Amino acid sequence: MHAIGAPVVRRRLVIYTISAALAGISGALIAQTTGFVGLSTLSLERSGGVLIMLIIGGVGRLYGAFIGVPLYMIAQNRFSEIEPVYWYFWIGLLMVIVVVFARGGILGLVDRLRR
């Protein structure tokens, strides 16, 4: 961006300011609606779940999150019905399969099948 003459520092400052404002608003809304904000809202399990959703859908793709979230929720539901204790194992196995065989997530696999 800097090489083509765009003001990188100013744009980065604006983007970080907007994201911080949105994070503050969402934190205020969750505190207002639940009445309590515990440490579980920032847990590793929640962050890992979001990361898995994005990887399954397709990292770096615009609609990857929209595809990854329903697929993760469906897989979580099905795996917990089959194996209630070890469903995380099956989610991990699904992640390995997606990373090895579907580079770019499900959307990357769809792009490759179109070609």
Short mmCIF file of C-alpha atoms in Angstrom, two decimals, residues 71-84 87 90-91:
data_model
loop_
_atom_site.label_atom_id
_atom_site.label_comp_id
_atom_site.label_asym_id
_atom_site.label_seq_id
_atom_site.Cartn_x
_atom_site.Cartn_y
_atom_site.Cartn_z
CA LEU A 71 -20.64 -26.86 9.08
CA TYR A 72 -18.93 -26.73 12.48
CA MET A 73 -22.25 -26.58 14.34
CA ILE A 74 -23.68 -29.49 12.36
CA ALA A 75 -20.50 -31.53 12.86
CA GLN A 76 -20.46 -30.71 16.59
CA ASN A 77 -24.09 -31.78 16.93
CA ARG A 78 -23.62 -35.03 14.99
CA PHE A 79 -20.35 -35.99 16.66
CA SER A 80 -21.72 -35.31 20.15
CA GLU A 81 -24.73 -37.53 19.37
CA ILE A 82 -22.47 -40.35 18.22
CA GLU A 83 -19.76 -39.98 20.85
CA PRO A 84 -20.74 -37.60 23.69
CA TRP A 87 -16.54 -35.51 20.10
CA TRP A 90 -13.77 -36.17 15.68
CA ILE A 91 -13.69 -32.40 15.24
#
